[in-house]
């Protein structure tokens, strides 16, 4: 596999800063939660979560970060924004779920780091190609996951797309275009 | 009418039929599109779990290009995720005064500057508000009578920013579909999440959502979508969601194009993964009402 720069959230300095500032920043997003549970009742994926969204906010405010990071709840957020829309306190709950994904990628255990790979490999493909190359992204994702069964899950879809002429290797005119922007963002995020 | 056009990555690859049908339909409605040169990925739903700054800087790059290369035009975006990513830059900059400076520091790496001058519009917003049902009816040469359509809105076109429709009870597609002579399915799943990228990371969970949506649409001949992610999840996984009878799933502009008298090939119907022969039969049996072209399209 093409070894390039590490994904943005795993650079050592950014990692350290996430440890220091991450929790407080997320707590600030949900500080005025009144535990009404509208978020949980509105979430289409709540049935598969080990902690209800409402419980996540409470645990965060208690500072019980490890309990939250051991749950799989935030990885099940599909960013539908229904909770954000309905929260009677107007809290940006979808953004809080995304912030937890970033925190878990930086601070979480091996399971969390592996779940973050999907997003990191996606962004690495974007960094290299300017526009996402779906085929190349899925291939590098399969490699990063070290799971030989995973590609099989995608075989039916892959064959369908192949039959429709939808599997492209991409044009590549924007290849490298985003390199300077990614590098700049990386340096800004490493800044103390 | 003229717009700066941001197709987004999917429309160049796996959602080519959305791009082609959008361009074909808008051309017939006398809408001009100015492609934004050298646009890049908006970060989709993958940037935010990786980097907060990148989440805003990536779409801001495209907005800066649009400001420079297509000044004064609204940016038309057919993909709901791309739409939200570009829309949120302005919204979040308005709420955080330090943000524009940070974004522009990042864009400085390429000598670009974001001033927040571009209004971001979803294709559905443009169709519903700028073009309107009367203009659609005037361009239709085929009445879609006997066809029941389930309008599927998905999430990010109306949440968290419901700028042109009701986020809880979306209905902006109803007059557009009615204008073509079709029936609109009365259902409550139009704004229900399709599972989005959970289809890749937690397929079992996403399939439950897809199954619920397909089941609710059982009374319709076709589901129409306005987002390539929704389209893919609803059309590609029907058998895995244990949905026995295939239900057709089309992009809204494909349906509009067919009503305008475009051929299956002109709207790339062959690229869709779920189109039944029953739907094709019904479409081709639709009466060709002579186009009552108005000399002055409304809403211009």
Tab-separated table of C-alpha atoms in Angstrom:
chain	number	residue	atom	x	y	z
A	1	UNK	CA	0.000	0.000	0.000
A	2	UNK	CA	1.061	3.512	-0.743
A	3	UNK	CA	2.495	4.834	2.512
A	4	UNK	CA	2.043	8.566	2.692
A	5	UNK	CA	1.601	11.061	5.477
A	6	UNK	CA	-0.389	9.812	8.445
A	7	UNK	CA	-4.068	10.734	8.643
A	8	UNK	CA	-4.648	14.173	10.024
A	9	UNK	CA	-6.066	13.269	13.407
A	10	UNK	CA	-3.206	10.909	14.251
A	11	UNK	CA	-0.309	13.322	14.034
A	12	UNK	CA	1.359	13.293	17.459
A	13	UNK	CA	0.832	16.960	18.302
A	14	UNK	CA	-2.787	16.926	17.251
A	15	UNK	CA	-3.203	13.737	19.244
A	16	UNK	CA	-1.914	15.413	22.370
A	17	UNK	CA	-4.047	18.478	21.899
A	18	UNK	CA	-7.164	16.372	21.406
A	19	UNK	CA	-6.416	14.672	24.715
A	20	UNK	CA	-6.187	18.022	26.460
A	21	UNK	CA	-8.904	20.054	24.792
A	22	UNK	CA	-11.164	17.436	23.259
A	23	UNK	CA	-13.311	16.493	26.213
A	24	UNK	CA	-13.939	20.021	27.439
A	25	UNK	CA	-14.839	21.141	23.930
A	26	UNK	CA	-17.390	18.342	23.603
A	27	UNK	CA	-18.747	18.991	27.108
A	28	UNK	CA	-19.318	22.589	26.071
A	29	UNK	CA	-21.489	21.421	23.182
A	30	UNK	CA	-23.893	19.549	25.468
A	31	UNK	CA	-23.524	21.555	28.696
A	32	UNK	CA	-27.185	22.569	28.905
A	33	UNK	CA	-28.624	19.111	28.172
A	34	UNK	CA	-31.686	18.606	30.381
A	35	UNK	CA	-31.908	14.843	29.846
A	36	UNK	CA	-35.296	14.922	28.132
A	37	UNK	CA	-34.367	12.081	25.772
A	38	UNK	CA	-35.773	13.645	22.603
A	39	UNK	CA	-32.467	12.789	20.890
A	40	UNK	CA	-32.763	9.111	21.785
A	41	UNK	CA	-36.404	8.937	20.768
A	42	UNK	CA	-35.588	10.598	17.434
A	43	UNK	CA	-32.519	8.566	16.519
A	44	UNK	CA	-33.130	6.030	13.707
A	45	UNK	CA	-30.126	4.001	14.871
A	46	UNK	CA	-30.784	4.043	18.623
A	47	UNK	CA	-32.021	0.445	18.508
A	48	UNK	CA	-28.467	-0.716	17.794
A	49	UNK	CA	-26.696	1.500	20.337
A	50	UNK	CA	-25.349	0.220	23.644
A	51	UNK	CA	-25.697	3.646	25.277
A	52	UNK	CA	-28.624	5.882	24.393
A	53	UNK	CA	-27.539	9.310	23.102
A	54	UNK	CA	-29.094	10.910	26.192
A	55	UNK	CA	-26.869	8.743	28.399
A	56	UNK	CA	-23.794	9.695	26.395
A	57	UNK	CA	-24.331	13.392	27.102
A	58	UNK	CA	-24.713	12.740	30.843
A	59	UNK	CA	-21.627	10.564	31.067
A	60	UNK	CA	-19.637	13.196	29.196
A	61	UNK	CA	-20.738	15.899	31.616
A	62	UNK	CA	-19.709	13.658	34.515
A	63	UNK	CA	-16.300	13.394	32.839
A	64	UNK	CA	-16.684	9.629	32.376
A	65	UNK	CA	-14.902	9.712	29.029
A	66	UNK	CA	-13.724	6.119	29.073
A	67	UNK	CA	-17.281	4.842	29.552
A	68	UNK	CA	-18.323	6.833	26.518
A	69	UNK	CA	-15.341	5.759	24.426
A	70	UNK	CA	-16.027	2.122	25.271
A	71	UNK	CA	-19.499	2.413	23.851
A	72	UNK	CA	-20.194	2.128	20.125
A	73	UNK	CA	-22.970	4.700	20.153
A	74	UNK	CA	-21.202	7.568	18.406
A	75	UNK	CA	-19.941	5.308	15.599
A	76	UNK	CA	-23.613	4.544	14.858
A	77	UNK	CA	-24.471	8.170	14.186
A	78	UNK	CA	-25.373	8.473	10.496
A	79	UNK	CA	-25.491	12.296	10.650
A	80	UNK	CA	-29.229	12.516	9.872
A	81	UNK	CA	-29.465	15.591	12.142
A	82	UNK	CA	-32.901	14.637	13.479
A	83	UNK	CA	-31.722	15.019	17.086
A	84	UNK	CA	-30.091	18.360	16.284
A	85	UNK	CA	-33.306	19.549	14.669
A	86	UNK	CA	-35.503	18.480	17.566
A	87	UNK	CA	-33.339	19.186	20.631
A	88	UNK	CA	-35.413	21.600	22.732
A	89	UNK	CA	-32.153	23.134	23.997
A	90	UNK	CA	-30.923	23.677	20.443
A	91	UNK	CA	-27.731	21.710	21.056
A	92	UNK	CA	-25.535	20.653	18.111
A	93	UNK	CA	-25.779	16.968	18.972
A	94	UNK	CA	-24.732	15.633	15.563
A	95	UNK	CA	-21.592	17.759	15.784
A	96	UNK	CA	-20.977	16.315	19.264
A	97	UNK	CA	-21.193	12.781	17.850
A	98	UNK	CA	-18.648	13.721	15.167
A	99	UNK	CA	-16.381	15.240	17.834
A	100	UNK	CA	-16.570	11.951	19.739
A	101	UNK	CA	-15.475	10.117	16.589
A	102	UNK	CA	-12.438	12.411	16.426
A	103	UNK	CA	-11.699	11.930	20.128
A	104	UNK	CA	-12.019	8.158	19.829
A	105	UNK	CA	-9.678	8.101	16.825
A	106	UNK	CA	-7.046	9.954	18.824
A	107	UNK	CA	-7.532	8.588	22.316
A	108	UNK	CA	-9.549	5.407	21.909
A	109	UNK	CA	-8.519	1.771	22.023
A	110	UNK	CA	-7.653	-0.433	19.046
A	111	UNK	CA	-11.333	-1.035	18.272
A	112	UNK	CA	-11.976	2.696	18.085
A	113	UNK	CA	-8.888	3.321	15.969
A	114	UNK	CA	-9.999	0.646	13.549
A	115	UNK	CA	-13.465	2.164	13.239
A	116	UNK	CA	-11.856	5.511	12.438
A	117	UNK	CA	-9.984	3.989	9.499
A	118	UNK	CA	-13.004	4.243	7.192
A	119	UNK	CA	-13.035	8.029	7.453
A	120	UNK	CA	-9.240	8.382	7.489
A	121	UNK	CA	-8.740	6.271	4.385
A	122	UNK	CA	-11.486	8.251	2.665
A	123	UNK	CA	-9.754	11.526	3.462
A	124	UNK	CA	-6.372	10.198	2.445
A	125	UNK	CA	-7.825	9.306	-0.931
A	126	UNK	CA	-9.275	12.821	-1.203
A	127	UNK	CA	-5.899	14.318	-0.287
A	128	UNK	CA	-4.179	12.331	-3.011
A	129	UNK	CA	-6.760	12.634	-5.770
A	130	UNK	CA	-8.564	15.931	-5.166
A	131	UNK	CA	-11.836	14.183	-5.879
A	132	UNK	CA	-12.684	10.917	-4.145
A	133	UNK	CA	-11.890	7.855	-6.243
A	134	UNK	CA	-14.384	5.375	-4.849
A	135	UNK	CA	-12.617	2.281	-6.189
A	136	UNK	CA	-9.198	3.225	-4.873
A	137	UNK	CA	-10.672	4.241	-1.539
A	138	UNK	CA	-12.458	0.943	-1.011
A	139	UNK	CA	-9.320	-1.011	-1.943
A	140	UNK	CA	-7.129	0.867	0.529
A	141	UNK	CA	-9.867	0.564	3.167
A	142	UNK	CA	-9.953	-3.209	2.708
A	143	UNK	CA	-6.165	-3.347	3.053
A	144	UNK	CA	-6.154	-1.158	6.154
A	145	UNK	CA	-8.815	-3.281	7.853
A	146	UNK	CA	-6.797	-6.514	7.453
A	147	UNK	CA	-10.029	-8.471	7.090
A	148	UNK	CA	-10.006	-10.870	4.141
A	149	UNK	CA	-13.770	-11.396	4.430
A	150	UNK	CA	-14.614	-7.717	4.101
A	151	UNK	CA	-14.194	-7.433	0.293
A	152	UNK	CA	-16.618	-10.352	-0.106
A	153	UNK	CA	-19.358	-8.270	1.503
A	154	UNK	CA	-18.917	-5.785	-1.310
A	155	UNK	CA	-18.733	-8.286	-4.161
A	156	UNK	CA	-22.470	-8.184	-5.030
A	157	UNK	CA	-22.455	-4.380	-5.143
A	158	UNK	CA	-19.146	-4.311	-7.012
A	159	UNK	CA	-20.490	-6.616	-9.674
A	160	UNK	CA	-23.661	-4.549	-10.038
A	161	UNK	CA	-21.652	-1.356	-10.452
A	162	UNK	CA	-19.225	-3.040	-12.838
A	163	UNK	CA	-22.155	-4.203	-14.958
A	164	UNK	CA	-23.418	-0.626	-15.142
A	165	UNK	CA	-20.030	0.787	-16.091
A	166	UNK	CA	-19.847	2.637	-12.788
A	167	UNK	CA	-16.491	1.450	-11.498
A	168	UNK	CA	-14.024	4.073	-12.577
A	169	UNK	CA	-10.383	4.446	-11.723
A	170	UNK	CA	-10.864	8.169	-12.022
A	171	UNK	CA	-9.573	10.902	-14.267
A	172	UNK	CA	-6.946	12.339	-11.988
A	173	UNK	CA	-6.928	15.949	-13.253
A	174	UNK	CA	-7.208	17.183	-9.664
A	175	UNK	CA	-4.612	14.734	-8.371
A	176	UNK	CA	-2.402	16.490	-5.824
A	177	UNK	CA	-4.477	19.673	-5.943
A	178	UNK	CA	-5.417	19.438	-2.267
A	179	UNK	CA	-1.912	18.663	-1.028
A	180	UNK	CA	-1.109	22.267	0.005
A	181	UNK	CA	-4.481	22.735	1.755
A	182	UNK	CA	-4.174	19.481	3.695
A	183	UNK	CA	-0.589	20.323	4.675
A	184	UNK	CA	-1.633	23.777	5.858
A	185	UNK	CA	-4.567	22.410	7.884
A	186	UNK	CA	-2.261	19.799	9.376
A	187	UNK	CA	0.237	22.442	10.473
A	188	UNK	CA	-2.530	24.662	11.873
A	189	UNK	CA	-3.985	21.786	13.892
A	190	UNK	CA	-0.564	20.888	15.290
A	191	UNK	CA	-0.120	24.415	16.573
A	192	UNK	CA	-0.457	24.556	20.360
B	1	UNK	CA	-31.506	31.859	-14.950
B	2	UNK	CA	-27.894	30.942	-14.411
B	3	UNK	CA	-26.136	29.106	-11.601
B	4	UNK	CA	-22.603	28.083	-10.700
B	5	UNK	CA	-22.665	24.294	-10.791
B	6	UNK	CA	-20.991	22.011	-8.253
B	7	UNK	CA	-21.718	18.402	-9.265
B	8	UNK	CA	-19.576	16.738	-6.587
B	9	UNK	CA	-17.569	13.542	-6.873
B	10	UNK	CA	-20.426	11.023	-7.016
B	11	UNK	CA	-22.042	12.700	-9.992
B	12	UNK	CA	-18.890	12.147	-12.014
B	13	UNK	CA	-18.762	8.441	-11.241
B	14	UNK	CA	-21.424	6.277	-9.624
B	15	UNK	CA	-24.213	8.863	-9.979
B	16	UNK	CA	-23.548	9.907	-13.560
B	17	UNK	CA	-27.262	9.574	-14.342
B	18	UNK	CA	-28.043	12.246	-11.737
B	19	UNK	CA	-25.587	14.640	-13.373
B	20	UNK	CA	-26.738	13.982	-16.929
B	21	UNK	CA	-30.467	14.153	-16.126
B	22	UNK	CA	-29.973	17.338	-14.087
B	23	UNK	CA	-28.143	19.032	-16.955
B	24	UNK	CA	-30.640	17.808	-19.583
B	25	UNK	CA	-33.689	18.921	-17.611
B	26	UNK	CA	-32.267	22.303	-16.631
B	27	UNK	CA	-31.186	22.987	-20.218
B	28	UNK	CA	-34.756	22.453	-21.362
B	29	UNK	CA	-35.944	24.814	-18.643
B	30	UNK	CA	-33.592	27.458	-20.067
B	31	UNK	CA	-31.377	27.304	-17.004
B	32	UNK	CA	-27.701	27.875	-17.686
B	33	UNK	CA	-25.017	26.149	-15.604
B	34	UNK	CA	-21.492	27.507	-15.212
B	35	UNK	CA	-19.233	24.670	-14.132
B	36	UNK	CA	-16.894	25.702	-11.330
B	37	UNK	CA	-13.406	25.040	-12.699
B	38	UNK	CA	-11.066	22.772	-10.750
B	39	UNK	CA	-13.555	22.028	-7.956
B	40	UNK	CA	-12.529	19.382	-5.436
B	41	UNK	CA	-14.193	17.017	-2.957
B	42	UNK	CA	-16.223	18.707	-0.194
B	43	UNK	CA	-15.176	16.074	2.348
B	44	UNK	CA	-18.493	14.209	2.135
B	45	UNK	CA	-19.450	12.811	5.540
B	46	UNK	CA	-15.871	11.642	6.166
B	47	UNK	CA	-14.116	14.943	6.887
B	48	UNK	CA	-15.912	15.779	10.125
B	49	UNK	CA	-14.860	12.581	11.947
B	50	UNK	CA	-11.249	13.385	10.938
B	51	UNK	CA	-10.713	17.134	11.186
B	52	UNK	CA	-12.974	20.005	12.156
B	53	UNK	CA	-10.999	22.603	10.210
B	54	UNK	CA	-10.804	20.460	7.093
B	55	UNK	CA	-14.589	19.967	7.269
B	56	UNK	CA	-14.988	23.675	6.569
B	57	UNK	CA	-11.848	24.395	4.544
B	58	UNK	CA	-12.606	21.827	1.832
B	59	UNK	CA	-16.009	23.265	0.852
B	60	UNK	CA	-14.691	26.807	1.431
B	61	UNK	CA	-12.135	26.136	-1.314
B	62	UNK	CA	-14.952	25.473	-3.798
B	63	UNK	CA	-16.890	28.509	-2.581
B	64	UNK	CA	-13.778	30.657	-3.052
B	65	UNK	CA	-13.412	29.316	-6.602
B	66	UNK	CA	-17.069	30.071	-7.302
B	67	UNK	CA	-16.665	33.613	-5.972
B	68	UNK	CA	-13.684	34.159	-8.253
B	69	UNK	CA	-14.822	32.319	-11.367
B	70	UNK	CA	-18.614	32.682	-11.278
B	71	UNK	CA	-19.141	35.867	-9.315
B	72	UNK	CA	-22.692	36.793	-8.438
B	73	UNK	CA	-24.191	33.393	-9.168
B	74	UNK	CA	-25.877	31.070	-6.691
B	75	UNK	CA	-24.130	27.706	-6.418
B	76	UNK	CA	-26.422	24.842	-7.440
B	77	UNK	CA	-25.636	21.514	-5.776
B	78	UNK	CA	-27.562	18.294	-6.532
B	79	UNK	CA	-25.976	16.103	-3.792
B	80	UNK	CA	-27.427	16.616	-0.317
B	81	UNK	CA	-24.157	15.936	1.537
B	82	UNK	CA	-22.235	18.336	-0.725
B	83	UNK	CA	-25.049	20.857	-0.279
B	84	UNK	CA	-24.915	20.746	3.506
B	85	UNK	CA	-21.105	20.894	3.596
B	86	UNK	CA	-21.023	24.033	1.466
B	87	UNK	CA	-24.010	25.619	3.184
B	88	UNK	CA	-22.630	25.137	6.685
B	89	UNK	CA	-19.456	27.128	5.984
B	90	UNK	CA	-21.393	30.381	5.884
B	91	UNK	CA	-23.662	29.358	8.754
B	92	UNK	CA	-20.790	28.434	11.047
B	93	UNK	CA	-18.733	31.492	10.104
B	94	UNK	CA	-21.693	33.653	11.112
B	95	UNK	CA	-21.725	31.999	14.532
B	96	UNK	CA	-17.958	32.031	15.176
B	97	UNK	CA	-16.074	35.214	14.334
B	98	UNK	CA	-12.676	33.527	14.517
B	99	UNK	CA	-13.609	30.975	11.899
B	100	UNK	CA	-13.331	32.988	8.649
B	101	UNK	CA	-9.767	33.912	9.584
B	102	UNK	CA	-8.799	30.298	10.196
B	103	UNK	CA	-10.448	29.117	6.997
B	104	UNK	CA	-8.721	31.809	4.972
B	105	UNK	CA	-5.381	31.055	6.563
B	106	UNK	CA	-5.809	27.481	5.322
B	107	UNK	CA	-6.973	28.582	1.868
B	108	UNK	CA	-3.971	30.907	1.700
B	109	UNK	CA	-1.896	27.801	0.968
B	110	UNK	CA	-3.371	28.026	-2.527
B	111	UNK	CA	-3.754	31.794	-2.734
B	112	UNK	CA	-7.532	31.529	-2.419
B	113	UNK	CA	-9.858	33.677	-0.340
B	114	UNK	CA	-13.355	32.924	0.915
B	115	UNK	CA	-15.568	35.976	1.418
B	116	UNK	CA	-18.913	34.271	2.051
B	117	UNK	CA	-20.625	35.805	-0.970
B	118	UNK	CA	-22.030	32.687	-2.614
B	119	UNK	CA	-25.548	31.501	-1.826
B	120	UNK	CA	-25.654	27.703	-1.788
B	121	UNK	CA	-28.784	26.118	-3.268
B	122	UNK	CA	-29.894	22.520	-3.502
B	123	UNK	CA	-31.251	21.355	-6.856
B	124	UNK	CA	-34.621	20.680	-5.192
B	125	UNK	CA	-34.740	24.237	-3.844
B	126	UNK	CA	-34.065	25.628	-7.330
B	127	UNK	CA	-36.686	23.367	-8.928
B	128	UNK	CA	-39.315	24.174	-6.295
B	129	UNK	CA	-38.672	27.868	-5.708
B	130	UNK	CA	-37.010	29.321	-8.819
B	131	UNK	CA	-38.550	27.183	-11.553
B	132	UNK	CA	-41.808	25.996	-10.043
B	133	UNK	CA	-44.497	23.475	-10.993
B	134	UNK	CA	-46.078	25.629	-13.730
B	135	UNK	CA	-42.865	25.716	-15.748
B	136	UNK	CA	-42.430	21.968	-15.292
B	137	UNK	CA	-45.994	21.324	-16.492
B	138	UNK	CA	-45.423	23.603	-19.460
B	139	UNK	CA	-42.391	21.587	-20.560
B	140	UNK	CA	-43.958	18.167	-20.005
B	141	UNK	CA	-44.936	16.307	-23.138
B	142	UNK	CA	-46.042	13.170	-21.326
B	143	UNK	CA	-48.656	13.061	-18.557
B	144	UNK	CA	-47.525	10.619	-15.871
B	145	UNK	CA	-51.111	9.577	-15.179
B	146	UNK	CA	-51.604	6.356	-13.265
B	147	UNK	CA	-48.131	6.605	-11.759
B	148	UNK	CA	-47.732	6.815	-7.986
B	149	UNK	CA	-44.491	8.437	-6.846
B	150	UNK	CA	-42.959	8.251	-3.359
B	151	UNK	CA	-40.954	11.450	-2.793
B	152	UNK	CA	-37.858	10.636	-0.743
B	153	UNK	CA	-36.042	13.646	0.678
B	154	UNK	CA	-33.508	12.013	2.977
B	155	UNK	CA	-31.707	14.005	5.642
B	156	UNK	CA	-29.161	16.615	4.796
B	157	UNK	CA	-31.195	18.514	2.212
B	158	UNK	CA	-33.388	19.797	5.059
B	159	UNK	CA	-31.541	19.039	8.286
B	160	UNK	CA	-30.196	20.792	10.207
B	161	UNK	CA	-30.965	23.790	7.955
B	162	UNK	CA	-34.554	23.701	6.690
B	163	UNK	CA	-34.270	26.641	4.310
B	164	UNK	CA	-36.980	25.872	1.765
B	165	UNK	CA	-39.239	23.170	3.201
B	166	UNK	CA	-40.523	21.735	6.468
B	167	UNK	CA	-37.840	19.489	7.941
B	168	UNK	CA	-40.352	17.305	9.802
B	169	UNK	CA	-42.964	17.078	7.052
B	170	UNK	CA	-41.199	17.825	3.762
B	171	UNK	CA	-43.523	18.440	0.849
B	172	UNK	CA	-41.598	20.576	-1.670
B	173	UNK	CA	-41.630	17.716	-4.198
B	174	UNK	CA	-45.426	17.302	-4.073
B	175	UNK	CA	-46.371	20.149	-6.429
B	176	UNK	CA	-43.509	19.250	-8.776
B	177	UNK	CA	-44.660	15.637	-9.106
B	178	UNK	CA	-48.335	16.612	-9.259
B	179	UNK	CA	-47.534	19.016	-12.098
B	180	UNK	CA	-46.461	16.010	-14.172
B	181	UNK	CA	-49.842	14.334	-13.655
B	182	UNK	CA	-48.564	11.672	-11.242
B	183	UNK	CA	-49.999	10.763	-7.856
B	184	UNK	CA	-47.861	11.481	-4.786
B	185	UNK	CA	-47.697	8.712	-2.202
B	186	UNK	CA	-48.878	9.927	1.194
B	187	UNK	CA	-46.225	8.503	3.485
B	188	UNK	CA	-44.205	9.501	6.514
B	189	UNK	CA	-40.834	8.057	5.504
B	190	UNK	CA	-39.742	10.776	3.103
B	191	UNK	CA	-37.358	12.277	5.635
B	192	UNK	CA	-36.265	9.083	7.317
B	193	UNK	CA	-32.511	8.398	7.207
B	194	UNK	CA	-31.376	5.741	4.696
B	195	UNK	CA	-28.437	4.790	6.910
B	196	UNK	CA	-25.930	6.792	4.853
B	197	UNK	CA	-22.357	5.556	5.294
B	198	UNK	CA	-23.431	3.024	7.920
B	199	UNK	CA	-24.097	0.897	4.835
B	200	UNK	CA	-20.306	0.541	4.693
B	201	UNK	CA	-19.451	0.487	8.395
B	202	UNK	CA	-22.530	-1.148	10.018
B	203	UNK	CA	-24.538	-2.673	7.208
B	204	UNK	CA	-26.997	-4.477	9.497
B	205	UNK	CA	-28.118	-1.159	10.969
B	206	UNK	CA	-28.427	0.620	7.630
B	207	UNK	CA	-30.352	-2.289	6.127
B	208	UNK	CA	-32.984	-1.946	8.849
B	209	UNK	CA	-33.584	1.647	7.760
B	210	UNK	CA	-33.648	0.731	4.075
B	211	UNK	CA	-36.106	-2.099	4.770
B	212	UNK	CA	-38.449	0.237	6.676
B	213	UNK	CA	-38.391	2.824	3.872
B	214	UNK	CA	-38.933	0.286	1.087
B	215	UNK	CA	-41.778	-1.331	2.966
B	216	UNK	CA	-43.515	2.009	3.451
B	217	UNK	CA	-43.119	2.750	-0.267
B	218	UNK	CA	-44.744	-0.502	-1.323
B	219	UNK	CA	-47.814	1.323	-2.666
B	220	UNK	CA	-45.732	3.403	-5.072
B	221	UNK	CA	-44.525	2.636	-8.588
B	222	UNK	CA	-41.298	4.516	-8.025
B	223	UNK	CA	-39.305	6.262	-5.301
B	224	UNK	CA	-37.623	9.491	-6.371
B	225	UNK	CA	-34.493	10.788	-4.639
B	226	UNK	CA	-32.407	13.962	-4.590
B	227	UNK	CA	-29.118	12.564	-3.257
B	228	UNK	CA	-26.672	9.984	-4.644
B	229	UNK	CA	-26.115	8.386	-1.226
B	230	UNK	CA	-29.854	7.901	-0.637
B	231	UNK	CA	-30.239	6.628	-4.197
B	232	UNK	CA	-27.474	4.032	-3.827
B	233	UNK	CA	-28.705	2.779	-0.456
B	234	UNK	CA	-32.307	2.455	-1.648
B	235	UNK	CA	-31.579	0.879	-5.038
B	236	UNK	CA	-28.553	-1.362	-4.457
B	237	UNK	CA	-29.490	-3.250	-1.311
B	238	UNK	CA	-33.125	-4.198	-1.855
B	239	UNK	CA	-32.543	-7.941	-1.804
B	240	UNK	CA	-30.252	-7.712	1.229
B	241	UNK	CA	-32.961	-5.700	2.990
B	242	UNK	CA	-35.204	-8.705	2.283
B	243	UNK	CA	-37.458	-6.686	0.090
B	244	UNK	CA	-39.149	-9.296	-2.077
B	245	UNK	CA	-40.459	-7.156	-4.938
B	246	UNK	CA	-38.078	-4.742	-6.585
B	247	UNK	CA	-39.244	-1.149	-6.324
B	248	UNK	CA	-37.914	1.315	-8.868
B	249	UNK	CA	-35.743	4.162	-7.607
B	250	UNK	CA	-35.072	7.182	-9.826
B	251	UNK	CA	-33.475	10.552	-9.349
B	252	UNK	CA	-36.064	13.336	-9.427
B	253	UNK	CA	-34.605	14.939	-12.595
B	254	UNK	CA	-34.749	11.550	-14.342
B	255	UNK	CA	-38.501	11.447	-13.734
B	256	UNK	CA	-38.817	15.081	-14.851
B	257	UNK	CA	-36.813	14.306	-17.969
B	258	UNK	CA	-39.012	11.347	-18.881
B	259	UNK	CA	-42.082	13.575	-18.460
B	260	UNK	CA	-40.407	16.138	-20.725
B	261	UNK	CA	-40.303	13.459	-23.400
B	262	UNK	CA	-36.628	12.549	-23.061
B	263	UNK	CA	-35.738	8.966	-23.913
B	264	UNK	CA	-34.593	6.375	-21.385
B	265	UNK	CA	-31.082	6.802	-22.791
B	266	UNK	CA	-31.128	10.571	-22.492
B	267	UNK	CA	-31.695	10.304	-18.722
B	268	UNK	CA	-29.342	7.280	-18.497
B	269	UNK	CA	-32.079	5.033	-17.117
B	270	UNK	CA	-29.840	2.087	-17.932
B	271	UNK	CA	-27.461	3.168	-15.169
B	272	UNK	CA	-30.044	2.742	-12.394
B	273	UNK	CA	-29.823	-0.406	-10.320
B	274	UNK	CA	-33.548	-0.744	-9.603
B	275	UNK	CA	-35.950	-0.067	-12.483
B	276	UNK	CA	-38.753	-2.548	-13.035
B	277	UNK	CA	-40.258	-3.499	-16.381
B	278	UNK	CA	-43.620	-2.604	-14.857
B	279	UNK	CA	-42.459	0.993	-14.368
B	280	UNK	CA	-41.049	1.195	-17.889
B	281	UNK	CA	-44.339	-0.169	-19.243
B	282	UNK	CA	-46.362	2.395	-17.317
B	283	UNK	CA	-44.073	5.243	-18.362
B	284	UNK	CA	-44.245	4.319	-22.024
B	285	UNK	CA	-48.031	3.961	-21.820
B	286	UNK	CA	-48.396	7.496	-20.475
B	287	UNK	CA	-50.394	9.733	-22.810
B	288	UNK	CA	-48.356	12.262	-24.735
B	289	UNK	CA	-50.095	15.498	-24.012
B	290	UNK	CA	-49.014	18.040	-26.566
B	291	UNK	CA	-46.658	20.344	-24.690
B	292	UNK	CA	-48.560	23.435	-23.698
B	293	UNK	CA	-45.417	25.509	-23.873
B	294	UNK	CA	-45.800	28.882	-22.321
B	295	UNK	CA	-44.019	31.669	-24.047
B	296	UNK	CA	-42.818	33.090	-20.747
B	297	UNK	CA	-41.681	30.470	-18.269
B	298	UNK	CA	-42.659	31.458	-14.769
B	299	UNK	CA	-40.299	32.081	-11.931
B	300	UNK	CA	-37.489	33.372	-14.150
